[in-house]
mmCIF file of C-alpha atoms and ligand atoms in Angstrom:
data_model
loop_
_atom_site.group_PDB
_atom_site.id
_atom_site.type_symbol
_atom_site.label_atom_id
_atom_site.label_comp_id
_atom_site.label_asym_id
_atom_site.label_seq_id
_atom_site.Cartn_x
_atom_site.Cartn_y
_atom_site.Cartn_z
ATOM 1 C CA MET A 25 -21.490 53.527 87.108
ATOM 2 C CA ALA A 26 -22.993 51.276 84.621
ATOM 3 C CA GLY A 27 -20.300 51.168 82.175
ATOM 4 C CA CYS A 28 -21.578 51.569 78.580
ATOM 5 C CA LYS A 29 -21.850 49.310 76.062
ATOM 6 C CA ARG A 30 -22.894 50.527 72.492
ATOM 7 C CA ILE A 31 -20.320 53.946 72.064
ATOM 8 C CA ALA A 32 -20.684 56.298 69.135
ATOM 9 C CA ILE A 33 -18.057 58.474 67.988
ATOM 10 C CA LEU A 34 -18.141 61.662 65.937
ATOM 11 C CA THR A 35 -16.109 64.434 64.960
ATOM 12 C CA SER A 36 -17.206 68.290 64.919
ATOM 13 C CA GLY A 37 -16.493 71.729 63.870
ATOM 14 C CA GLY A 38 -13.111 72.403 62.195
ATOM 15 C CA ASP A 39 -11.352 69.295 61.230
ATOM 16 C CA ALA A 40 -7.906 68.676 63.259
ATOM 17 C CA PRO A 41 -5.153 66.628 62.001
ATOM 18 C CA GLY A 42 -4.789 63.428 64.667
ATOM 19 C CA MET A 43 -8.706 63.374 64.801
ATOM 20 C CA ASN A 44 -8.233 59.788 62.941
ATOM 21 C CA ALA A 45 -6.091 58.753 65.397
ATOM 22 C CA ALA A 46 -8.456 59.183 68.111
ATOM 23 C CA ILE A 47 -11.039 57.403 66.013
ATOM 24 C CA ARG A 48 -9.055 54.278 65.607
ATOM 25 C CA ALA A 49 -7.778 54.253 68.937
ATOM 26 C CA ALA A 50 -11.163 53.958 70.685
ATOM 27 C CA ALA A 51 -12.727 52.063 67.959
ATOM 28 C CA LEU A 52 -9.848 49.506 68.641
ATOM 29 C CA VAL A 53 -9.689 49.726 72.636
ATOM 30 C CA GLY A 54 -13.343 49.974 72.766
ATOM 31 C CA ARG A 55 -14.187 46.900 71.208
ATOM 32 C CA ALA A 56 -11.439 44.723 73.003
ATOM 33 C CA ALA A 57 -13.183 45.958 76.504
ATOM 34 C CA GLY A 58 -16.353 44.753 75.219
ATOM 35 C CA ALA A 59 -18.015 47.255 73.694
ATOM 36 C CA ASP A 60 -19.530 47.927 70.420
ATOM 37 C CA ILE A 61 -18.642 51.113 68.904
ATOM 38 C CA VAL A 62 -19.784 52.959 65.711
ATOM 39 C CA GLY A 63 -19.455 55.890 64.260
ATOM 40 C CA VAL A 64 -21.347 58.968 63.090
ATOM 41 C CA GLU A 65 -20.743 60.967 59.414
ATOM 42 C CA ARG A 66 -20.417 64.733 59.596
ATOM 43 C CA GLY A 67 -20.777 65.383 63.616
ATOM 44 C CA TYR A 68 -24.181 66.522 64.936
ATOM 45 C CA ARG A 69 -25.088 67.562 61.116
ATOM 46 C CA GLY A 70 -24.870 63.636 60.262
ATOM 47 C CA LEU A 71 -26.714 62.203 63.694
ATOM 48 C CA LEU A 72 -29.338 64.392 62.897
ATOM 49 C CA ASP A 73 -29.434 62.661 59.938
ATOM 50 C CA ASP A 74 -28.971 59.357 61.341
ATOM 51 C CA ALA A 75 -26.281 58.938 59.396
ATOM 52 C CA PHE A 76 -24.139 56.039 61.262
ATOM 53 C CA VAL A 77 -21.677 53.859 59.738
ATOM 54 C CA PRO A 78 -19.787 50.727 61.280
ATOM 55 C CA LEU A 79 -16.077 51.266 62.805
ATOM 56 C CA MET A 80 -15.034 47.521 63.022
ATOM 57 C CA PRO A 81 -11.264 47.274 62.756
ATOM 58 C CA GLY A 82 -10.773 47.175 59.243
ATOM 59 C CA ASP A 83 -12.011 50.312 58.594
ATOM 60 C CA VAL A 84 -9.710 52.434 61.229
ATOM 61 C CA SER A 85 -6.882 50.583 59.958
ATOM 62 C CA GLY A 86 -3.792 52.522 58.794
ATOM 63 C CA ILE A 87 -6.132 55.718 59.188
ATOM 64 C CA LEU A 88 -3.995 57.349 61.769
ATOM 65 C CA ARG A 89 -1.774 58.620 59.169
ATOM 66 C CA GLU A 90 -4.234 60.562 57.467
ATOM 67 C CA GLY A 91 -5.424 63.863 57.673
ATOM 68 C CA GLY A 92 -8.629 65.328 58.545
ATOM 69 C CA THR A 93 -11.373 62.838 59.460
ATOM 70 C CA ILE A 94 -12.559 59.819 57.951
ATOM 71 C CA LEU A 95 -16.391 60.108 59.327
ATOM 72 C CA GLY A 96 -16.796 63.995 58.184
ATOM 73 C CA SER A 97 -17.379 66.813 60.141
ATOM 74 C CA ALA A 98 -19.597 70.105 59.943
ATOM 75 C CA ARG A 99 -20.958 72.874 62.220
ATOM 76 C CA CYS A 100 -24.242 72.914 63.037
ATOM 77 C CA LYS A 101 -26.038 75.544 64.205
ATOM 78 C CA ASP A 102 -29.633 74.131 64.687
ATOM 79 C CA PHE A 103 -27.885 72.023 67.654
ATOM 80 C CA HIS A 104 -28.370 75.481 70.102
ATOM 81 C CA HIS A 105 -31.356 74.714 70.347
ATOM 82 C CA ARG A 106 -33.478 72.129 72.521
ATOM 83 C CA GLU A 107 -35.936 70.354 70.544
ATOM 84 C CA VAL A 108 -33.336 70.030 67.764
ATOM 85 C CA ARG A 109 -30.872 67.664 70.619
ATOM 86 C CA ASP A 110 -33.996 66.286 71.794
ATOM 87 C CA LYS A 111 -34.215 64.933 67.969
ATOM 88 C CA ALA A 112 -30.616 63.706 68.563
ATOM 89 C CA ARG A 113 -30.914 61.447 71.996
ATOM 90 C CA GLY A 114 -34.348 59.857 70.027
ATOM 91 C CA ILE A 115 -31.894 58.841 67.324
ATOM 92 C CA LEU A 116 -29.024 57.811 69.468
ATOM 93 C CA ALA A 117 -31.711 56.191 71.990
ATOM 94 C CA ASN A 118 -33.253 53.886 68.471
ATOM 95 C CA ARG A 119 -29.661 52.901 67.743
ATOM 96 C CA GLY A 120 -28.926 51.764 71.838
ATOM 97 C CA ILE A 121 -26.413 53.923 72.106
ATOM 98 C CA ASP A 122 -25.567 54.672 75.444
ATOM 99 C CA GLY A 123 -22.004 56.445 75.522
ATOM 100 C CA LEU A 124 -20.875 58.893 72.978
ATOM 101 C CA ILE A 125 -17.580 60.242 72.557
ATOM 102 C CA VAL A 126 -17.416 63.910 70.490
ATOM 103 C CA ILE A 127 -14.188 65.228 69.281
ATOM 104 C CA GLY A 128 -14.089 68.662 68.401
ATOM 105 C CA GLY A 129 -13.176 72.411 69.906
ATOM 106 C CA ASN A 130 -15.142 74.555 72.139
ATOM 107 C CA GLY A 131 -18.536 74.812 70.244
ATOM 108 C CA SER A 132 -19.122 70.639 69.875
ATOM 109 C CA LEU A 133 -17.710 70.088 73.711
ATOM 110 C CA THR A 134 -20.591 72.621 74.370
ATOM 111 C CA GLY A 135 -22.869 70.510 72.111
ATOM 112 C CA ALA A 136 -22.034 67.172 74.102
ATOM 113 C CA LEU A 137 -22.846 68.858 77.477
ATOM 114 C CA HIS A 138 -25.765 70.131 76.317
ATOM 115 C CA LEU A 139 -27.064 66.393 74.928
ATOM 116 C CA ALA A 140 -26.113 64.654 77.722
ATOM 117 C CA ASP A 141 -27.970 67.266 80.365
ATOM 118 C CA PRO A 142 -29.673 65.207 82.757
ATOM 119 C CA LYS A 143 -32.387 67.890 83.197
ATOM 120 C CA GLU A 144 -33.059 68.022 78.903
ATOM 121 C CA ILE A 145 -32.319 63.998 79.261
ATOM 122 C CA GLY A 146 -35.364 64.073 81.789
ATOM 123 C CA SER A 147 -36.980 60.105 81.811
ATOM 124 C CA GLY A 148 -35.806 59.683 78.211
ATOM 125 C CA ALA A 149 -32.650 56.914 78.025
ATOM 126 C CA PRO A 150 -29.559 57.394 79.691
ATOM 127 C CA LEU A 151 -26.747 59.180 77.664
ATOM 128 C CA LYS A 152 -23.343 59.051 79.047
ATOM 129 C CA ILE A 153 -20.338 61.658 76.825
ATOM 130 C CA ILE A 154 -16.896 61.992 76.893
ATOM 131 C CA GLY A 155 -15.560 65.176 75.125
ATOM 132 C CA LEU A 156 -11.776 64.993 73.190
ATOM 133 C CA PRO A 157 -10.224 68.317 72.902
ATOM 134 C CA ALA A 158 -9.082 68.614 68.854
ATOM 135 C CA SER A 159 -8.861 72.400 67.629
ATOM 136 C CA ILE A 160 -6.079 73.406 65.608
ATOM 137 C CA ASP A 161 -6.645 76.867 67.471
ATOM 138 C CA ASN A 162 -5.173 75.780 71.269
ATOM 139 C CA ASP A 163 -7.972 77.962 72.641
ATOM 140 C CA LEU A 164 -9.436 74.841 74.873
ATOM 141 C CA GLY A 165 -9.185 75.547 78.764
ATOM 142 C CA MET A 166 -7.325 72.863 80.927
ATOM 143 C CA THR A 167 -5.563 70.960 78.041
ATOM 144 C CA GLY A 168 -1.955 71.935 77.463
ATOM 145 C CA MET A 169 -2.621 70.892 73.746
ATOM 146 C CA SER A 170 -5.248 70.012 71.816
ATOM 147 C CA ILE A 171 -5.218 67.096 68.996
ATOM 148 C CA GLY A 172 -3.924 68.962 65.491
ATOM 149 C CA VAL A 173 -2.207 71.754 66.813
ATOM 150 C CA ASP A 174 0.934 70.271 66.618
ATOM 151 C CA THR A 175 1.006 69.528 63.360
ATOM 152 C CA ALA A 176 -0.984 73.236 62.287
ATOM 153 C CA MET A 177 2.080 74.502 64.020
ATOM 154 C CA ASN A 178 4.576 72.332 61.912
ATOM 155 C CA THR A 179 2.821 73.647 58.289
ATOM 156 C CA ILE A 180 3.060 77.527 59.578
ATOM 157 C CA VAL A 181 6.486 77.158 60.333
ATOM 158 C CA GLU A 182 7.511 75.207 56.945
ATOM 159 C CA ALA A 183 5.454 78.289 55.313
ATOM 160 C CA CYS A 184 7.412 80.666 57.001
ATOM 161 C CA ASP A 185 10.658 79.024 56.652
ATOM 162 C CA LYS A 186 9.875 79.238 52.647
ATOM 163 C CA ILE A 187 8.370 82.645 53.069
ATOM 164 C CA ALA A 188 11.754 83.942 54.736
ATOM 165 C CA ASP A 189 14.114 82.801 52.072
ATOM 166 C CA THR A 190 12.350 84.954 49.749
ATOM 167 C CA ALA A 191 12.228 88.091 52.011
ATOM 168 C CA THR A 192 15.776 87.391 52.942
ATOM 169 C CA ALA A 193 16.268 87.448 49.186
ATOM 170 C CA HIS A 194 14.340 90.771 48.658
ATOM 171 C CA ASP A 195 14.773 92.527 52.038
ATOM 172 C CA ARG A 196 11.098 92.625 51.874
ATOM 173 C CA THR A 197 8.309 92.455 55.062
ATOM 174 C CA PHE A 198 6.161 90.074 55.244
ATOM 175 C CA ILE A 199 2.809 90.140 57.039
ATOM 176 C CA ILE A 200 1.782 86.286 57.380
ATOM 177 C CA GLU A 201 -1.805 85.862 58.719
ATOM 178 C CA VAL A 202 -2.426 82.408 60.549
ATOM 179 C CA MET A 203 -6.056 80.656 61.565
ATOM 180 C CA GLY A 204 -7.019 79.992 65.264
ATOM 181 C CA ARG A 205 -9.578 82.318 65.382
ATOM 182 C CA ASP A 206 -9.917 84.374 68.789
ATOM 183 C CA CYS A 207 -6.973 82.343 69.722
ATOM 184 C CA GLY A 208 -3.616 83.873 69.200
ATOM 185 C CA TYR A 209 -1.924 80.603 69.941
ATOM 186 C CA LEU A 210 -0.464 79.484 67.189
ATOM 187 C CA ALA A 211 0.575 83.330 65.816
ATOM 188 C CA MET A 212 2.731 83.868 69.657
ATOM 189 C CA THR A 213 4.018 79.796 69.444
ATOM 190 C CA SER A 214 4.672 79.945 65.579
ATOM 191 C CA ALA A 215 6.272 83.421 65.852
ATOM 192 C CA ILE A 216 8.701 81.870 68.119
ATOM 193 C CA ALA A 217 9.740 79.198 66.111
ATOM 194 C CA VAL A 218 9.900 80.983 63.123
ATOM 195 C CA GLY A 219 12.349 83.629 65.021
ATOM 196 C CA ALA A 220 9.871 86.626 63.620
ATOM 197 C CA ASP A 221 10.262 89.713 64.199
ATOM 198 C CA LEU A 222 6.457 90.849 65.725
ATOM 199 C CA ALA A 223 3.449 88.624 66.824
ATOM 200 C CA LEU A 224 0.158 89.958 66.395
ATOM 201 C CA PHE A 225 -2.408 88.459 68.598
ATOM 202 C CA PRO A 226 -6.167 89.646 69.684
ATOM 203 C CA GLU A 227 -4.953 88.778 73.290
ATOM 204 C CA SER A 228 -2.645 91.683 73.538
ATOM 205 C CA GLY A 229 -6.280 93.960 72.801
ATOM 206 C CA LYS A 230 -4.054 96.479 71.056
ATOM 207 C CA PRO A 231 -6.104 99.227 69.208
ATOM 208 C CA GLU A 232 -5.423 99.303 65.405
ATOM 209 C CA SER A 233 -2.974 102.341 65.389
ATOM 210 C CA ALA A 234 -0.808 100.473 68.531
ATOM 211 C CA ILE A 235 -0.947 97.804 66.115
ATOM 212 C CA ILE A 236 0.179 99.914 63.000
ATOM 213 C CA ASP A 237 2.842 101.775 65.101
ATOM 214 C CA GLN A 238 4.386 98.444 66.705
ATOM 215 C CA ILE A 239 4.964 96.839 62.788
ATOM 216 C CA VAL A 240 5.836 100.195 61.333
ATOM 217 C CA GLN A 241 8.685 100.862 64.243
ATOM 218 C CA THR A 242 9.592 96.802 63.853
ATOM 219 C CA VAL A 243 9.754 97.505 60.114
ATOM 220 C CA LEU A 244 11.967 100.710 60.409
ATOM 221 C CA THR A 245 14.532 99.075 63.485
ATOM 222 C CA VAL A 246 15.294 95.831 61.332
ATOM 223 C CA ARG A 247 15.864 97.628 58.016
ATOM 224 C CA GLY A 248 18.202 100.406 59.975
ATOM 225 C CA ARG A 249 20.455 97.548 61.245
ATOM 226 C CA SER A 250 23.917 97.735 59.537
ATOM 227 C CA GLY A 251 25.530 94.350 59.867
ATOM 228 C CA SER A 252 24.387 91.332 57.995
ATOM 229 C CA ARG A 253 21.621 90.965 54.972
ATOM 230 C CA ARG A 254 19.752 88.359 56.584
ATOM 231 C CA SER A 255 18.626 90.981 59.128
ATOM 232 C CA ARG A 256 17.138 93.567 56.880
ATOM 233 C CA ARG A 257 14.130 90.997 56.498
ATOM 234 C CA VAL A 258 10.895 91.528 58.531
ATOM 235 C CA LEU A 259 8.380 88.845 59.289
ATOM 236 C CA ILE A 260 5.634 89.410 60.708
ATOM 237 C CA ILE A 261 2.378 86.859 62.170
ATOM 238 C CA LYS A 262 -0.352 87.780 62.388
ATOM 239 C CA ALA A 263 -3.330 85.930 64.530
ATOM 240 C CA GLU A 264 -6.492 85.916 62.111
ATOM 241 C CA GLY A 265 -8.789 87.121 65.157
ATOM 242 C CA VAL A 266 -6.583 90.635 65.450
ATOM 243 C CA ALA A 267 -9.832 92.893 64.907
ATOM 244 C CA VAL A 268 -7.771 94.785 61.888
ATOM 245 C CA PRO A 269 -8.440 93.024 58.568
ATOM 246 C CA THR A 270 -4.956 91.852 56.933
ATOM 247 C CA ASP A 271 -5.184 94.483 53.706
ATOM 248 C CA ARG A 272 -6.583 97.253 55.637
ATOM 249 C CA LEU A 273 -3.380 96.363 57.774
ATOM 250 C CA LYS A 274 -1.031 96.494 54.842
ATOM 251 C CA GLN A 275 -2.583 99.489 53.851
ATOM 252 C CA LEU A 276 -2.139 101.795 56.486
ATOM 253 C CA VAL A 277 1.834 100.531 57.253
ATOM 254 C CA ASP A 278 2.763 100.818 53.625
ATOM 255 C CA ALA A 279 1.067 104.349 53.563
ATOM 256 C CA ARG A 280 3.435 105.117 56.890
ATOM 257 C CA LEU A 281 6.628 103.498 55.697
ATOM 258 C CA ARG A 282 6.347 105.445 52.295
ATOM 259 C CA ASP A 283 5.959 108.612 54.758
ATOM 260 C CA HIS A 284 8.887 107.596 56.897
ATOM 261 C CA ALA A 285 11.031 107.456 53.253
ATOM 262 C CA PRO A 286 9.610 109.296 50.684
ATOM 263 C CA ASP A 287 12.311 108.898 47.810
ATOM 264 C CA ALA A 288 12.510 105.197 48.322
ATOM 265 C CA ASP A 289 11.442 102.971 45.681
ATOM 266 C CA PRO A 290 8.174 101.543 46.885
ATOM 267 C CA SER A 291 8.976 98.242 45.663
ATOM 268 C CA GLY A 292 11.292 98.214 48.263
ATOM 269 C CA ILE A 293 9.777 99.237 51.044
ATOM 270 C CA GLU A 294 6.354 97.858 50.396
ATOM 271 C CA THR A 295 4.635 95.029 52.808
ATOM 272 C CA ARG A 296 3.704 91.963 51.103
ATOM 273 C CA VAL A 297 1.179 89.213 52.894
ATOM 274 C CA THR A 298 0.597 85.996 52.397
ATOM 275 C CA VAL A 299 -2.492 84.401 54.414
ATOM 276 C CA LEU A 300 -1.700 80.827 55.086
ATOM 277 C CA GLY A 301 -5.828 80.139 55.583
ATOM 278 C CA HIS A 302 -7.026 76.435 55.577
ATOM 279 C CA VAL A 303 -3.203 75.023 54.451
ATOM 280 C CA VAL A 304 -3.284 75.220 58.700
ATOM 281 C CA ARG A 305 -5.601 72.590 59.177
ATOM 282 C CA GLY A 306 -4.972 70.215 56.759
ATOM 283 C CA GLY A 307 -1.963 67.724 55.912
ATOM 284 C CA ARG A 308 -0.754 63.943 57.139
ATOM 285 C CA PRO A 309 -0.580 64.793 61.438
ATOM 286 C CA SER A 310 2.697 64.950 63.153
ATOM 287 C CA ALA A 311 4.378 62.247 65.378
ATOM 288 C CA PHE A 312 2.964 64.362 68.270
ATOM 289 C CA ASP A 313 -0.492 64.705 66.799
ATOM 290 C CA ARG A 314 -0.770 60.303 66.191
ATOM 291 C CA LEU A 315 0.320 60.189 69.771
ATOM 292 C CA LEU A 316 -1.960 62.668 71.523
ATOM 293 C CA GLY A 317 -4.976 61.212 69.548
ATOM 294 C CA SER A 318 -4.939 57.661 70.261
ATOM 295 C CA ARG A 319 -4.081 58.317 73.900
ATOM 296 C CA LEU A 320 -6.724 60.396 74.160
ATOM 297 C CA GLY A 321 -8.922 58.268 72.401
ATOM 298 C CA ASN A 322 -7.737 55.397 74.619
ATOM 299 C CA VAL A 323 -8.868 57.404 77.590
ATOM 300 C CA ALA A 324 -12.099 58.262 76.434
ATOM 301 C CA VAL A 325 -13.320 55.353 75.569
ATOM 302 C CA ARG A 326 -11.791 53.360 78.823
ATOM 303 C CA ALA A 327 -13.730 56.191 80.656
ATOM 304 C CA LEU A 328 -17.135 55.295 78.730
ATOM 305 C CA VAL A 329 -16.400 51.436 79.341
ATOM 306 C CA ALA A 330 -16.034 52.063 83.361
ATOM 307 C CA GLY A 331 -19.216 54.518 82.979
ATOM 308 C CA ASP A 332 -17.213 57.897 83.576
ATOM 309 C CA SER A 333 -19.503 60.824 82.006
ATOM 310 C CA HIS A 334 -19.360 64.281 81.383
ATOM 311 C CA LYS A 335 -15.531 64.819 81.218
ATOM 312 C CA MET A 336 -12.935 65.377 78.744
ATOM 313 C CA ALA A 337 -9.774 63.250 78.521
ATOM 314 C CA ALA A 338 -6.969 66.013 78.786
ATOM 315 C CA TRP A 339 -3.411 66.660 78.150
ATOM 316 C CA MET A 340 -1.966 67.847 81.224
ATOM 317 C CA PRO A 341 1.758 66.333 81.253
ATOM 318 C CA GLN A 342 2.766 68.063 84.536
ATOM 319 C CA GLU A 343 -0.365 69.950 86.219
ATOM 320 C CA ASP A 344 -1.869 69.110 89.060
ATOM 321 C CA LEU A 345 -5.919 69.717 89.513
ATOM 322 C CA PRO A 346 -8.232 69.968 92.827
ATOM 323 C CA GLU A 347 -10.260 67.007 92.954
ATOM 324 C CA GLU A 348 -13.419 68.213 92.069
ATOM 325 C CA ILE A 349 -12.111 69.180 89.053
ATOM 326 C CA GLY A 350 -10.335 66.233 87.758
ATOM 327 C CA ALA A 351 -8.636 63.319 88.422
ATOM 328 C CA ARG A 352 -5.878 61.445 86.108
ATOM 329 C CA SER A 353 -6.599 58.740 84.017
ATOM 330 C CA PRO A 354 -5.713 55.397 86.027
ATOM 331 C CA PHE A 355 -4.771 54.207 81.893
ATOM 332 C CA ASP A 356 -2.604 56.875 81.200
ATOM 333 C CA PRO A 357 -0.512 59.116 83.924
ATOM 334 C CA LYS A 358 -0.390 62.018 81.887
ATOM 335 C CA CYS A 359 -3.521 62.181 80.417
ATOM 336 C CA TRP A 360 -6.821 63.420 82.935
ATOM 337 C CA LEU A 361 -10.560 63.261 82.646
ATOM 338 C CA VAL A 362 -11.731 66.943 83.696
ATOM 339 C CA ASP A 363 -15.102 68.202 84.360
ATOM 340 C CA LEU A 364 -16.388 69.446 81.092
ATOM 341 C CA ALA A 365 -18.505 72.307 82.228
ATOM 342 C CA ALA A 366 -15.238 73.243 84.357
ATOM 343 C CA VAL A 367 -13.120 73.084 80.592
ATOM 344 C CA LEU A 368 -15.724 74.973 79.284
ATOM 345 C CA ALA A 369 -16.080 77.653 82.135
ATOM 346 C CA GLU A 370 -11.943 77.963 81.968
ATOM 347 C CA THR A 371 -12.272 78.134 77.955
ATOM 348 C CA GLU A 372 -14.166 81.182 78.129
ATOM 349 C CA ASN A 373 -11.723 82.611 80.472
ATOM 350 C CA LEU A 374 -8.736 82.173 77.984
ATOM 351 C CA LEU A 375 -10.897 83.772 74.866
ATOM 352 C CA SER A 376 -11.922 86.962 77.243
ATOM 353 C CA GLY A 377 -8.592 87.276 78.216
ATOM 354 C CA ARG A 378 -9.578 86.788 82.130
ATOM 355 C CA SER A 379 -7.401 83.658 82.787
ATOM 356 C CA PRO A 380 -3.923 84.426 83.979
ATOM 357 C CA LEU A 381 -2.390 82.474 81.563
ATOM 358 C CA THR A 382 -3.551 84.711 78.983
ATOM 359 C CA ARG A 383 -2.445 87.136 80.546
ATOM 360 C CA TRP A 384 1.128 85.900 81.030
ATOM 361 C CA ARG A 385 1.016 84.677 77.321
ATOM 362 C CA ALA A 386 0.142 88.174 76.124
ATOM 363 C CA GLY A 387 2.756 89.668 78.755
ATOM 364 C CA ALA A 388 5.682 87.202 77.625
ATOM 365 C CA PHE A 389 5.193 88.601 74.560
ATOM 366 C CA ASP A 390 5.748 92.125 74.725
ATOM 367 C CA GLU A 391 8.919 91.247 76.602
ATOM 368 C CA ILE A 392 9.612 89.253 73.640
ATOM 369 C CA GLU A 393 9.239 91.998 71.153
ATOM 370 C CA ASP A 394 10.971 94.462 73.449
ATOM 371 C CA ALA A 395 13.707 92.528 73.498
ATOM 372 C CA LEU A 396 14.089 91.717 69.506
ATOM 373 C CA LEU A 397 13.712 95.605 69.419
ATOM 374 C CA LEU A 398 17.103 96.066 71.237
HETATM 375 O O1 F6P B 404 -11.587 76.079 64.502
HETATM 376 C C1 F6P B 404 -10.552 75.956 63.221
HETATM 377 C C2 F6P B 404 -11.126 77.045 62.550
HETATM 378 O O2 F6P B 404 -10.174 76.296 61.715
HETATM 379 C C3 F6P B 404 -10.187 78.167 63.053
HETATM 380 O O3 F6P B 404 -8.282 78.539 62.958
HETATM 381 C C4 F6P B 404 -11.058 79.208 61.667
HETATM 382 O O4 F6P B 404 -11.222 80.507 62.199
HETATM 383 C C5 F6P B 404 -12.196 78.470 61.236
HETATM 384 O O5 F6P B 404 -12.112 77.585 61.854
HETATM 385 C C6 F6P B 404 -12.889 78.306 59.886
HETATM 386 O O6 F6P B 404 -13.241 77.743 59.974
HETATM 387 P P1 F6P B 404 -14.519 77.091 58.526
HETATM 388 O O7 F6P B 404 -13.124 76.190 58.068
HETATM 389 O O8 F6P B 404 -15.744 76.764 58.850
HETATM 390 O O9 F6P B 404 -14.494 78.576 57.731
#
């Protein structure tokens, strides 16, 4: 396997805290291993604009503390078209790039796989690619964590702790919506971490009426408890992927609660809603995300220098995988290089609920909620 001599790095899709750590590690380790390393601005969009920038040690010094990505990011729907990818391959070939590191989520890594598809490349200049999982949604298969998830969870926990103070003071019910696209991971895990009373996530597959019932039952149970004041506030974490819009949920729940307590002061029983939105995606990366980005950046660039391709660098400290799917990186015993096509297939399973992991998560949450309401 001929190793890559000139490697480009791009960040694509929704930014994630820790992307900069990955860029920095790949740039420094790649250069030390004898490769030329350059950056591409604004993901695939910048690639199509031939927007390359140097990534010398001075360009990446200190960046691992910064949120977002120094290279910028974008979503590029045009990349679904073969002729657009042909243009991108032409630009990479003109620049003498033989290896590409794509740092991003599901859509970005799918783009990378198509870009390096030997059938599409034909007799063109060969291109090797390695993907790095980076998305706060944690919706990629075959990696325990994606870059950015830990920071996002910490941001949610900090915000929810603040909301819990005011909710407790007023005995209120809060529905807090968190990002995650079609994946409930952030809602589920942060609900545990903040001690929420309920987590609503798309993987449960519950219809609107069941969700309303669940919220109302939770509110009535918690508010009906005697004892400490703290127990009368209700925190509900809702994943943005739940099909019922949060404002509609509020209206329907408030109406049902009024039916249950027609004489109550409405301000006492009405729910309050906080949509955390893009706040969840920003901020300085946590120590974990700085380490994860650095480790995966190291593994990815070394793989390209060694001539490997069509893989994703993954974080799986404990698990074992069949040989045909992947192998532990010789450069980091906690990281794997897994077949990118297999990652994307497993990602589909995760999102469609076919994966045993998704079914386990949904089942585990039903049990946790039952326990909370006892
Ligand atoms: O994929 C990351 C993510 O932040 C999702 O959680 C969210 O649904 C989406 O991106 C928002 O995308 P945009 O910033 O393009 O609105």
